[in-house]
Short mmCIF file of C-alpha atoms in Angstrom, two decimals:
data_model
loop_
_atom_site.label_atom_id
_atom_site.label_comp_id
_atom_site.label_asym_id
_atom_site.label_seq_id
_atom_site.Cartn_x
_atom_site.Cartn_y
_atom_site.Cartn_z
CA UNK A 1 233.79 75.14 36.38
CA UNK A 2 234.08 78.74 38.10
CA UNK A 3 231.93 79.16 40.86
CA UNK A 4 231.05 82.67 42.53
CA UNK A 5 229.31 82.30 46.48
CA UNK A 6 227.45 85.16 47.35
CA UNK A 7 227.08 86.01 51.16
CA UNK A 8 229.48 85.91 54.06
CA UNK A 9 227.89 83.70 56.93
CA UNK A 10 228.20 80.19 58.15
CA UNK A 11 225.55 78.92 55.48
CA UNK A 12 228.40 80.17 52.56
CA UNK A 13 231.28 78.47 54.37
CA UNK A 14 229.33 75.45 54.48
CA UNK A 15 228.36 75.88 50.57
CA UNK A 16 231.88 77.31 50.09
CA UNK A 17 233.34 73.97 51.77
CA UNK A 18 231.34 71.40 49.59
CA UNK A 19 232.44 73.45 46.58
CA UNK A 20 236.20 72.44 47.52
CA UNK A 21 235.08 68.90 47.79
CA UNK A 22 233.92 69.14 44.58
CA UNK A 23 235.81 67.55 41.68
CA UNK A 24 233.94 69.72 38.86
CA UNK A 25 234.72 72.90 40.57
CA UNK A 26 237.86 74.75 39.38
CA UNK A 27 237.59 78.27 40.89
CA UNK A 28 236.23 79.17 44.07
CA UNK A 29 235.13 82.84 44.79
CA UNK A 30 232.95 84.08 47.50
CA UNK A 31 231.82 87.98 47.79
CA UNK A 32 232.16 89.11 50.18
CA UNK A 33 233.39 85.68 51.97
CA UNK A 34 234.71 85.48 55.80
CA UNK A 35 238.18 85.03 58.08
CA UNK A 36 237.03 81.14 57.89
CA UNK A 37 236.75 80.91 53.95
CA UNK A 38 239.92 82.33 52.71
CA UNK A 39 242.14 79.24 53.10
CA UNK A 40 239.55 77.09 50.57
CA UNK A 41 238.58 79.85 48.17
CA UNK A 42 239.39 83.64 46.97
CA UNK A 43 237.87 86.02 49.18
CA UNK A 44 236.79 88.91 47.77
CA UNK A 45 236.27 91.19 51.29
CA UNK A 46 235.75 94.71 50.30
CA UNK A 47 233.23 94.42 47.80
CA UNK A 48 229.61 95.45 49.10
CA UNK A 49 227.35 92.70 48.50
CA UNK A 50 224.96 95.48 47.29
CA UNK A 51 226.97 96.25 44.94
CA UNK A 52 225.55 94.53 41.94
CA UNK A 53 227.85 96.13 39.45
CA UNK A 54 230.88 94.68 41.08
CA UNK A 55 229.30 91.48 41.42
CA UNK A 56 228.77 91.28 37.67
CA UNK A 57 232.06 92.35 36.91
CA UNK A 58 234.18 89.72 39.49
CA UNK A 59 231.72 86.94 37.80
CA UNK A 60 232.88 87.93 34.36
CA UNK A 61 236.36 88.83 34.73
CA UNK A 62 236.67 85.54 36.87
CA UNK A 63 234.51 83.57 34.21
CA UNK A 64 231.94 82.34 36.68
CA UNK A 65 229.87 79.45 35.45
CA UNK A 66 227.79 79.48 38.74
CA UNK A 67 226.54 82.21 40.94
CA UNK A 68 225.14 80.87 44.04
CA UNK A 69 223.61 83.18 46.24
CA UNK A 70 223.51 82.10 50.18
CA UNK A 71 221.48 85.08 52.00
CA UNK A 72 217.84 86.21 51.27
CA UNK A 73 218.66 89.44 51.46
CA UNK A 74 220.44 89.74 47.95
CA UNK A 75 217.47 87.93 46.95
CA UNK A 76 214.80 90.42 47.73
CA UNK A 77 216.95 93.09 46.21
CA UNK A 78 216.78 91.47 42.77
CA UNK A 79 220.35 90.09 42.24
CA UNK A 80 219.17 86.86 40.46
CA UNK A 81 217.28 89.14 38.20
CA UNK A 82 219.88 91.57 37.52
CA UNK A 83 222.95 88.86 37.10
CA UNK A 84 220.80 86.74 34.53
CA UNK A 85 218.87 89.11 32.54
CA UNK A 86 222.03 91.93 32.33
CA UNK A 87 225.02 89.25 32.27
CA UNK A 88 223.26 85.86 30.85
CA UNK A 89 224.71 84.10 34.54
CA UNK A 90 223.83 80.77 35.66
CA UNK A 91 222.12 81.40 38.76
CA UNK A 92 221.21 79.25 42.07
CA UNK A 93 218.80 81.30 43.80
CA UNK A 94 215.26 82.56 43.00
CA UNK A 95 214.40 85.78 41.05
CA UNK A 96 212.91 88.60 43.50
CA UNK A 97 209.49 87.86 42.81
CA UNK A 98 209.98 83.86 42.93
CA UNK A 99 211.83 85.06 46.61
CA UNK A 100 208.88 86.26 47.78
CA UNK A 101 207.90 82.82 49.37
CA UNK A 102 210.15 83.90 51.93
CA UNK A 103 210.64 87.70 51.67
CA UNK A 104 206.83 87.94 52.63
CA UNK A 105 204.81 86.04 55.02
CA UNK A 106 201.82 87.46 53.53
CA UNK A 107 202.45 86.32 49.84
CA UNK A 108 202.79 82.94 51.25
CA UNK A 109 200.21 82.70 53.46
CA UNK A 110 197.86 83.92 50.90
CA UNK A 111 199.21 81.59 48.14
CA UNK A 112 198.63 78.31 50.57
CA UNK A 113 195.05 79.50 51.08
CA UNK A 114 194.86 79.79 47.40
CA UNK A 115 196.06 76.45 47.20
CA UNK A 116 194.46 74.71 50.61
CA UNK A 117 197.97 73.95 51.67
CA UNK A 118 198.02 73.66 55.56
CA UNK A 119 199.04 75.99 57.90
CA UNK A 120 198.12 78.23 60.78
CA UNK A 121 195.46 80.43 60.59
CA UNK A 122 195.80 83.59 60.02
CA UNK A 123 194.82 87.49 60.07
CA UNK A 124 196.64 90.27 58.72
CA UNK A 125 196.57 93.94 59.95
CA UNK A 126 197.27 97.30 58.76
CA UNK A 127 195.53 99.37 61.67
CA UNK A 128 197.20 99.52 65.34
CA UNK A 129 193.91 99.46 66.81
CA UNK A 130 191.91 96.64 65.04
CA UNK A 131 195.20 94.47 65.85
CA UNK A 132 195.10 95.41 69.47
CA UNK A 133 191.25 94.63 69.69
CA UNK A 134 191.72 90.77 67.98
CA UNK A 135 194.40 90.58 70.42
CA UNK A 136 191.95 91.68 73.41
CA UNK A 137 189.18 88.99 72.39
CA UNK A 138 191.59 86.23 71.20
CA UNK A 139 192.77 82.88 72.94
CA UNK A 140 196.01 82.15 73.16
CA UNK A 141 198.99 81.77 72.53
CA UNK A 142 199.63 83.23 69.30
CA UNK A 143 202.55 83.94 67.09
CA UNK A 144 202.66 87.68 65.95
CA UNK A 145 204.93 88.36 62.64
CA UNK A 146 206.26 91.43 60.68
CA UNK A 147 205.01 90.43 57.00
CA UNK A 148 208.86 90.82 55.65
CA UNK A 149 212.57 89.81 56.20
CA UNK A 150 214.48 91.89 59.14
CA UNK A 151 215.11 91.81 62.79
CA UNK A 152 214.63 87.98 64.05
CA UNK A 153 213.16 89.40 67.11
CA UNK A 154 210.00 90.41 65.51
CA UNK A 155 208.64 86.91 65.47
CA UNK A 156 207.54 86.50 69.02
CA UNK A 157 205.27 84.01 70.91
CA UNK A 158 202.67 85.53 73.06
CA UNK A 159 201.24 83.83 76.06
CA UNK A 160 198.99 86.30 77.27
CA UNK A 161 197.23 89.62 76.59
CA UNK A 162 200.29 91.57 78.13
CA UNK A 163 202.87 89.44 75.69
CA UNK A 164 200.81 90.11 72.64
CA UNK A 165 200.96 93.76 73.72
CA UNK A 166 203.94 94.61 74.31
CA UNK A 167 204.65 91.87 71.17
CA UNK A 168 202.81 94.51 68.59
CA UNK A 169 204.37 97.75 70.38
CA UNK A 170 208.07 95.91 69.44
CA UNK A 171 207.17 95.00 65.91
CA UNK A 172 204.56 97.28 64.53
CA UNK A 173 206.04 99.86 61.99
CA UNK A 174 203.41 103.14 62.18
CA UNK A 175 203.15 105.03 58.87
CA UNK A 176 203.97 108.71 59.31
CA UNK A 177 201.15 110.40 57.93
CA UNK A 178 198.84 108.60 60.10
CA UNK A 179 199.31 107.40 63.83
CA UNK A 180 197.02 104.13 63.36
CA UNK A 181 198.40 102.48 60.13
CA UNK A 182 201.24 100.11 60.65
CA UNK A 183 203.28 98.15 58.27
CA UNK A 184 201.18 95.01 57.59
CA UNK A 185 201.74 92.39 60.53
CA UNK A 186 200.43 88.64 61.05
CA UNK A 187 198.82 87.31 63.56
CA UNK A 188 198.45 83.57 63.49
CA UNK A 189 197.51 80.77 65.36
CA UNK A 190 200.13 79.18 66.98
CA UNK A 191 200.54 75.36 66.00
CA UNK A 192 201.32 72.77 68.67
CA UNK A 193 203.65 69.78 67.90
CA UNK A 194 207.09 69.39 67.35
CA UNK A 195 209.02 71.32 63.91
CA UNK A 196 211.29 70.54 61.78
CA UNK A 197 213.09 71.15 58.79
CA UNK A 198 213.08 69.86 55.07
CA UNK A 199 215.27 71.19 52.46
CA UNK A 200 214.02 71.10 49.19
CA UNK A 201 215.90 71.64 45.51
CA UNK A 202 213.46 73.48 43.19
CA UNK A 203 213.86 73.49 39.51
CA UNK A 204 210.25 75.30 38.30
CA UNK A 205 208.10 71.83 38.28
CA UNK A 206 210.94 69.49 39.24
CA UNK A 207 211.82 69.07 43.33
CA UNK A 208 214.25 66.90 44.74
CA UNK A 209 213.63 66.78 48.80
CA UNK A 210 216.93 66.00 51.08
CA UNK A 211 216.29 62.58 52.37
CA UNK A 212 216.89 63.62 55.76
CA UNK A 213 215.21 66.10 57.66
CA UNK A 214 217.04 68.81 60.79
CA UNK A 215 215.74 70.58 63.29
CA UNK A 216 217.29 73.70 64.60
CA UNK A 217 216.71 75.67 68.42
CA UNK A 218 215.41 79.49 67.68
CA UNK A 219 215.22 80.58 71.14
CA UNK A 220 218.38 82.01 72.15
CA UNK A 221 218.53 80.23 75.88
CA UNK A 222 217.29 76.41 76.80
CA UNK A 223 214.27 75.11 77.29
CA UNK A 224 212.77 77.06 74.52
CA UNK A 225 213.18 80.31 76.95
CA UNK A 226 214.19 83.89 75.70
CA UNK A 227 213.61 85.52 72.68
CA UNK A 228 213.54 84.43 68.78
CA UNK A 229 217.09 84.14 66.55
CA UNK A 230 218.64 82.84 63.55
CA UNK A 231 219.19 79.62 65.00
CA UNK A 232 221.35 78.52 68.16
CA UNK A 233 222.49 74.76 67.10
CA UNK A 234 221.00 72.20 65.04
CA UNK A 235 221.32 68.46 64.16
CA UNK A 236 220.61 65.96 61.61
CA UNK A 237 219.16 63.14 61.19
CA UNK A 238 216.16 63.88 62.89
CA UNK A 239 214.94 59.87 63.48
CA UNK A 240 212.45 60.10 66.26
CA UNK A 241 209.98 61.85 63.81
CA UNK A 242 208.87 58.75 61.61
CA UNK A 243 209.80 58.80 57.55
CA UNK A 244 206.09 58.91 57.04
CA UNK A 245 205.98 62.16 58.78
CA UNK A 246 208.93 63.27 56.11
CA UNK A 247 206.83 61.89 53.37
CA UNK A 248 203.41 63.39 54.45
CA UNK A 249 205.21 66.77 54.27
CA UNK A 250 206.62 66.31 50.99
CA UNK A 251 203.23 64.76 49.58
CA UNK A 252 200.45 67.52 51.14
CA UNK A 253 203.06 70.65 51.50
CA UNK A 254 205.84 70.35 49.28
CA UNK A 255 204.79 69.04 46.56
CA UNK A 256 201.76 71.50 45.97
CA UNK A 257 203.13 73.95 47.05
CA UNK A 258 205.74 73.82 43.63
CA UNK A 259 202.50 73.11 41.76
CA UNK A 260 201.22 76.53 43.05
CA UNK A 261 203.90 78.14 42.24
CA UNK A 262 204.11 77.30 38.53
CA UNK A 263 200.08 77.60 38.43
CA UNK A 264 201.53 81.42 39.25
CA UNK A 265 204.41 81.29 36.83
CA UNK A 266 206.51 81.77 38.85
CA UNK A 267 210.02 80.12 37.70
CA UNK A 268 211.47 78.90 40.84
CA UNK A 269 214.94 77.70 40.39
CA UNK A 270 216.85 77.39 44.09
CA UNK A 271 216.32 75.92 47.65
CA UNK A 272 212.89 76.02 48.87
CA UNK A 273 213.75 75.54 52.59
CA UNK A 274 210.08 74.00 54.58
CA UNK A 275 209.60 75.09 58.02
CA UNK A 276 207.13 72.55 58.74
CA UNK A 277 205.24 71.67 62.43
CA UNK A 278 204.09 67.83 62.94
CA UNK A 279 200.28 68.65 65.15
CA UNK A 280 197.98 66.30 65.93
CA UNK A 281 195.59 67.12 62.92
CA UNK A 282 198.92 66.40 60.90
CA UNK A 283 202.09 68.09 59.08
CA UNK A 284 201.46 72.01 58.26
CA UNK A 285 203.73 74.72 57.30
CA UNK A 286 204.87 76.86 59.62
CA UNK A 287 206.87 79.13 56.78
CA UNK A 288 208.99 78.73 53.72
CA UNK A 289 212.55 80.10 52.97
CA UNK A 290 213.83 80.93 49.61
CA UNK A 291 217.22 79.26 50.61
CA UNK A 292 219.38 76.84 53.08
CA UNK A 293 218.80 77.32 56.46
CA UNK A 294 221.46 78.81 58.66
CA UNK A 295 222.30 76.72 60.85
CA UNK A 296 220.36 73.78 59.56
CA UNK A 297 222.70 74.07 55.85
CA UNK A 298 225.92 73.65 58.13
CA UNK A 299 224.98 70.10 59.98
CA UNK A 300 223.06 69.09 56.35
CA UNK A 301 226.02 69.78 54.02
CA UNK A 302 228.66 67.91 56.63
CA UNK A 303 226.58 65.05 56.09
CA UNK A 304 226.15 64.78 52.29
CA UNK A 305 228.53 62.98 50.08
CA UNK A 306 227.48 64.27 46.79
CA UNK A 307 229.69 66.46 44.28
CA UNK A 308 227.80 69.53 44.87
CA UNK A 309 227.97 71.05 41.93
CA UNK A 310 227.63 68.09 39.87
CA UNK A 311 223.86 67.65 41.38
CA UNK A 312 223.37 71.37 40.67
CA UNK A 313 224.28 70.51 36.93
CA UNK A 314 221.51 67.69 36.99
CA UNK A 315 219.01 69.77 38.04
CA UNK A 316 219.58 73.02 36.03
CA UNK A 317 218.72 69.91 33.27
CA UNK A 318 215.85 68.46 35.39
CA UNK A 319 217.73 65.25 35.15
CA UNK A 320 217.00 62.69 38.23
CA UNK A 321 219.79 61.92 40.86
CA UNK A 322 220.39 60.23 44.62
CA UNK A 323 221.67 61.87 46.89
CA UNK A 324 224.15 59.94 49.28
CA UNK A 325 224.63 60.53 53.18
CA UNK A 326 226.88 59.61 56.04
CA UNK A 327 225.83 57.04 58.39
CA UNK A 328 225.40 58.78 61.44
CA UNK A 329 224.83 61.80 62.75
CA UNK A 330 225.74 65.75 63.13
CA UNK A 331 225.32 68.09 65.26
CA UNK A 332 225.93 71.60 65.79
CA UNK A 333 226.00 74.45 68.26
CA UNK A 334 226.44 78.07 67.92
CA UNK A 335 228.53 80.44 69.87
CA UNK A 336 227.26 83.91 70.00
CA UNK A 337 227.69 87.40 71.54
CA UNK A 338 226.54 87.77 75.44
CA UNK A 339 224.06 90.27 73.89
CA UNK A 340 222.79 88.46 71.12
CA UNK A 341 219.33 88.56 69.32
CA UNK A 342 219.30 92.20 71.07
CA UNK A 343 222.62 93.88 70.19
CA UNK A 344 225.13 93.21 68.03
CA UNK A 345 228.14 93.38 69.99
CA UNK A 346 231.43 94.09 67.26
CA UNK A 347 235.20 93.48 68.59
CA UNK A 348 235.13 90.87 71.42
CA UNK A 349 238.18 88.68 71.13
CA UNK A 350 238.12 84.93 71.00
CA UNK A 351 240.74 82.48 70.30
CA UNK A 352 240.54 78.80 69.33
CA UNK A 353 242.99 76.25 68.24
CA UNK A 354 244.26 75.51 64.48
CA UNK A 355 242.57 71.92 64.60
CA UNK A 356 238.94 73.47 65.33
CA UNK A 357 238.89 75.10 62.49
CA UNK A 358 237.88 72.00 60.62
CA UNK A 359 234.86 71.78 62.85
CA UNK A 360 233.91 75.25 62.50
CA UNK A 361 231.52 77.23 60.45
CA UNK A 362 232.25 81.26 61.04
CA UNK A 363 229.25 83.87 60.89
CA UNK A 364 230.93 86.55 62.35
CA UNK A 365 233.99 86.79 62.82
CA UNK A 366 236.96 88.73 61.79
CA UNK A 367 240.56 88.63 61.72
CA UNK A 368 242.86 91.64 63.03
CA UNK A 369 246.00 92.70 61.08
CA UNK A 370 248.05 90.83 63.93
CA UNK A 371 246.57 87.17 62.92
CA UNK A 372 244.03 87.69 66.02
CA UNK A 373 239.76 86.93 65.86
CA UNK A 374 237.23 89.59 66.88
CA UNK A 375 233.55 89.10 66.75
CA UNK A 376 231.50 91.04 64.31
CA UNK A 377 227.96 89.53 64.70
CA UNK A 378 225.69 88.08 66.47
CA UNK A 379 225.76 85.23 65.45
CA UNK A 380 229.66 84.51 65.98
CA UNK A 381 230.10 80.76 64.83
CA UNK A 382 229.17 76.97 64.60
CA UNK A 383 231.01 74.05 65.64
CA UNK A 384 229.95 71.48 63.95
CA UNK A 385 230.86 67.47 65.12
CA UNK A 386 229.67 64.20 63.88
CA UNK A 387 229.01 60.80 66.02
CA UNK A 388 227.74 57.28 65.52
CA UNK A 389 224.91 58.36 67.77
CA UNK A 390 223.57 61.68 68.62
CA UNK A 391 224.45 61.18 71.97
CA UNK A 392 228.26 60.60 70.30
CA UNK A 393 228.09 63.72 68.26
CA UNK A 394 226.51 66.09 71.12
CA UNK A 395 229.48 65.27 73.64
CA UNK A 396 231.97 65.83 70.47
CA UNK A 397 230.79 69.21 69.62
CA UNK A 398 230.14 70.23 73.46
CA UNK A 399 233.77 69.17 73.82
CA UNK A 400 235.20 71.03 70.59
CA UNK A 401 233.17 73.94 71.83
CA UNK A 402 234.63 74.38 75.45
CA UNK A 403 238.31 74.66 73.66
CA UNK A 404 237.53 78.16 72.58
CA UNK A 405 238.78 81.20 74.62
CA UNK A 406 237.15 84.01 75.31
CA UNK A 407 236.37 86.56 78.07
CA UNK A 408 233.53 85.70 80.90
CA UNK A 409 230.29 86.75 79.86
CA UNK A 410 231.59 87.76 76.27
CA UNK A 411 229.81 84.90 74.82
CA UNK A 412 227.20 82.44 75.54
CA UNK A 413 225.66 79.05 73.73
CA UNK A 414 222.53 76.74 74.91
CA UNK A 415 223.70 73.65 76.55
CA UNK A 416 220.68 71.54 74.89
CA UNK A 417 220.69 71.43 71.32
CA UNK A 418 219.58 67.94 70.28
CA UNK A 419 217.54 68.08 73.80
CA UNK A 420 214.32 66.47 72.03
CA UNK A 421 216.29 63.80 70.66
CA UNK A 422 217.83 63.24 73.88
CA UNK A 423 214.64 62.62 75.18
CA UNK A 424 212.90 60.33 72.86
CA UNK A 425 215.95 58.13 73.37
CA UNK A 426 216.33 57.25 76.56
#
C-alpha cells in the first residue's frame, strides 16, 4: 500500500518511521516532510500544506491508499473533508467538525457537561470586564484558556490576582467594533493531581486504548517553572500511576466520551489523544486532542511493535487486535531554541553525529545547500533513548543529547524529564 503523511514535525517522523517498519507499506510520502525524513520516505518540501489541491493531486498521481494527517491544524481547515468527499481517500484523521474535540475547548467542555463526563469546572467569557470581575472574586489558582488552537502560551496557570491579570491581557482577543468583547476565553478550575496521557484509536463506536499510558513536561524550564509549550520531553511507560488508574480513565472518560460523540453523529475516525489529571475525587479530563501527541507519539511509537498500518487496516474494518510493546522503557527530551515558547528563533546552527540520527525525531530543523543543519522552530528536536529502567533510558538520552553541537545559549532543554518517576522510585 501507498501511504501519504501529512505534516512536517517530530510526531510525522515518528509516524513516518513506523511506516518504514511496516511490511504492508510500499510507498512512503510525506508533505511537506523534514531534513530527518528524507532518507526513509519521499519528501515532498515545497508543497504548502494548505494547499489542498496539491495534496489531492500528489495522493492520486502517487496512488495513495492512506492519507494520514499528523498536525491539527490541517484538521481544522477541513482537509479530511475535502480529500474524502472530492477524491474518495482513505483518511486517518477526523473531519473538521469531528476535530472540534480539540480545535475548541468550548465544544468539548460543553459536550462533557452534556454527557457528565468529568472535568474542571468551568466559565466561559466573551466580555473583558465580566472576566476580569470573576477573576477579582475567585480563589485560586486557575487555568485561563483561549477557546481554539494557536499560540501554546495562551494556556497559562495563574496563582494570584496579578497572574490572572496580566494572564487575560496576553490571551484575550478584543473585537474591533467594540473595546469590551473578546474572543471567547475559559476560565477553569485548576485540577490538582498528577496528568497523564492516553492515546486512544477511534473508529465512530469502536476504540482501541494504547495499553500504556506517557506523560510529557509542558513547562519549558524544570520544576514545572516558566511558561506553557508543546511539550519539552516525555516518557513511557508511566508505572507509578496504577493500571486501575489507566482503566478508570478509559471506563468513566474514554469510553463515554465516544458514546457522546456518536449520540452527536459525529463520525470520528482517528486518534483521540486524553489529557487526563488523576485528583483525589478521581480521573478527569483535563482536554482532548484530535491526534498523537507531540512529543508523547515519539517515545509511544519507539515502543510499539505492531505493523502500523496493518492495525490501521483492522480498524478502518472495526476488526479487534493486540497491540504488542517493548519491555522496557523510553524516554525522550527535546532540544529547543534559547527563545523558545516566546520567539521562534530561524537559522541557528547545530551539528550532531551520523549515529544520532537513529535516536532523533526532528521538528525543526533544516538542512543548508552545503549538507549543514539550521534551526527553523521552536521546537528544534527529540532524542529519543530506550533502557531496561527509566533510570537506564534517562542517562541514555541525557548522554545522546550532550553529543550535539551548538553555540552557548543557542539552545536549551530541561534536565528533569522523567523527574516524577524518578521520585516515586527511589
Amino acid at each position: 500500500m501507498n501511504v501519504a503523511v501529512i505534516g512536517s514535525g517530530g510526531r510525522e517522523h515518528a509516524i513516518v518511521k513506523m511506516l518504514a517498519d511496516s511490511k504492508a507499506a510500499d510507498n512512503i510520502i510525506a508533505i511537506p516532510g523534514n531534513a530527518g525524513m528524507n532518507d526513509i520516505c519521499e519528501v515532498m518540501y515545497r508543497v504548502d500544506p494548505n494547499d489542498f489541491d496539491a495534496i489531492a493531486g500528489i495522493c492520486i498521481e502517487h496512488q495513495i491508499d492512506w492519507v494520514i494527517i499528523g498536525p491539527p491544524e490541517p484538521l481544522e481547515k477541513g482537509l479530511a473533508d475535502f480529500l474524502i468527499d472530492e477524491y474518495g481517500l482513505t483518511v486517518f484523521g477526523p473531519r473538521r467538525h469531528e476535530a472540534s474535540i480539540e480545535t475548541s475547548k468550548i465544544f468539548t467542555k460543553q459536550l462533557l457537561d452534556k454527557y457528565n463526563i468529568p472535568t474542571a469546572d468551568y466559565k466561559i467569557f466573551s466580555n473583558y470586564n465580566e472576566a476580569k470581575n470573576f477573576l477579582e472574586n475567585t480563589d485560586f489558582p486557575v487555568v485561563i484558556k483561549h477557546d481554539g488552537l494557536g499560540d501554546i502560551t495562551k494556556v497559562v496557570v495563574a496563582n494570584n490576582l496579578d497572574e490572572s491579570i496580566e494572564a487575560l491581557d496576553h490571551i484575550a482577543q478584543f473585537k474591533a467594533e467594540d473595546t469590551l468583547k473578546i474572543e471567547p476565553i475559559i476560565i477553569e478550575e485548576y485540577l490538582d493531581g498528577e496528568e497523564f496521557s492516553l492515546m486512544v484509536l477511534v473508529n465512530e463506536d469502536v476504540f482501541h486504548p494504547f495499553e500504556i499510558i506517557a506523560q510529557d513536561h509542558k513547562s519549558a524550564y524544570k520544576k514545572g517553572v516558566g511558561p506553557n509549550t508543546d511539550g519539552m520531553g516525555a516518557y513511557a511507560p508511566v508505572t507509578h500511576i496504577d493500571e486501575t488508574i489507566r482503566q478508570e480513565a478509559i471506563d468513566k472518560l474514554v469510553a463515554p466520551t465516544v458514546q457522546a460523540m456518536v449520540e452527536e453523529g459525529m463520525n470520528y475516525f482517528g486518534v483521540l489523544y486524553l489529557g487526563a489529571m488523576n485528583t483525589k475525587d478521581g480521573v478527569k479530563v483535563i482536554e482532548y486532542n484530535a491526534r498523537f501527541g507531540d512529543p508523547e507519539a515519539q517515545v509511544l511509537m519507539s515502543m510499539l511493535e505492531n505493523d502500523f498500518l496493518n492495525m490501521l487496516e483492522k480498524l478502518k474494518r472495526k476488526e479487534p487486535f493486540e497491540m504488542k510493546w517493548k519491555e522496557g522503557y523510553m524516554a525522550g527530551v527535546v532540544l529547543a531554541t534559547k527563545d523558545y515558547p516566546y520567539k521562534e528563533n530561524f537559522g541557528l546552527p547545530l551539528e550532531f553525529p551520523e549515529e544520532l540520527k537513529k535516536h532523533m525525531y526532528i521538528s525543526g530543523v533544516s538542512q543548508k545547500e552545503d549538507g549543514s543543519y539550521i534551526s527553523s522552530k521552536g521546537q528544534v528536536l527529540m532524542v529519543c533513548n530506550h533502557g531496561d529502567t527509566i533510570e537506564k533510558a534517562l542517562d541514555n538520552v541525557y548522554e545522546n543529547i550532550q553529543l550535539i553541537k551548538y553555540n552557548d545559549g543557542d539552545f536549551y532543554y530541561r534536565e528533569d524529564i522523567g523527574h516524577r518517576a524518578l521520585y516515586r522510585n527511589k
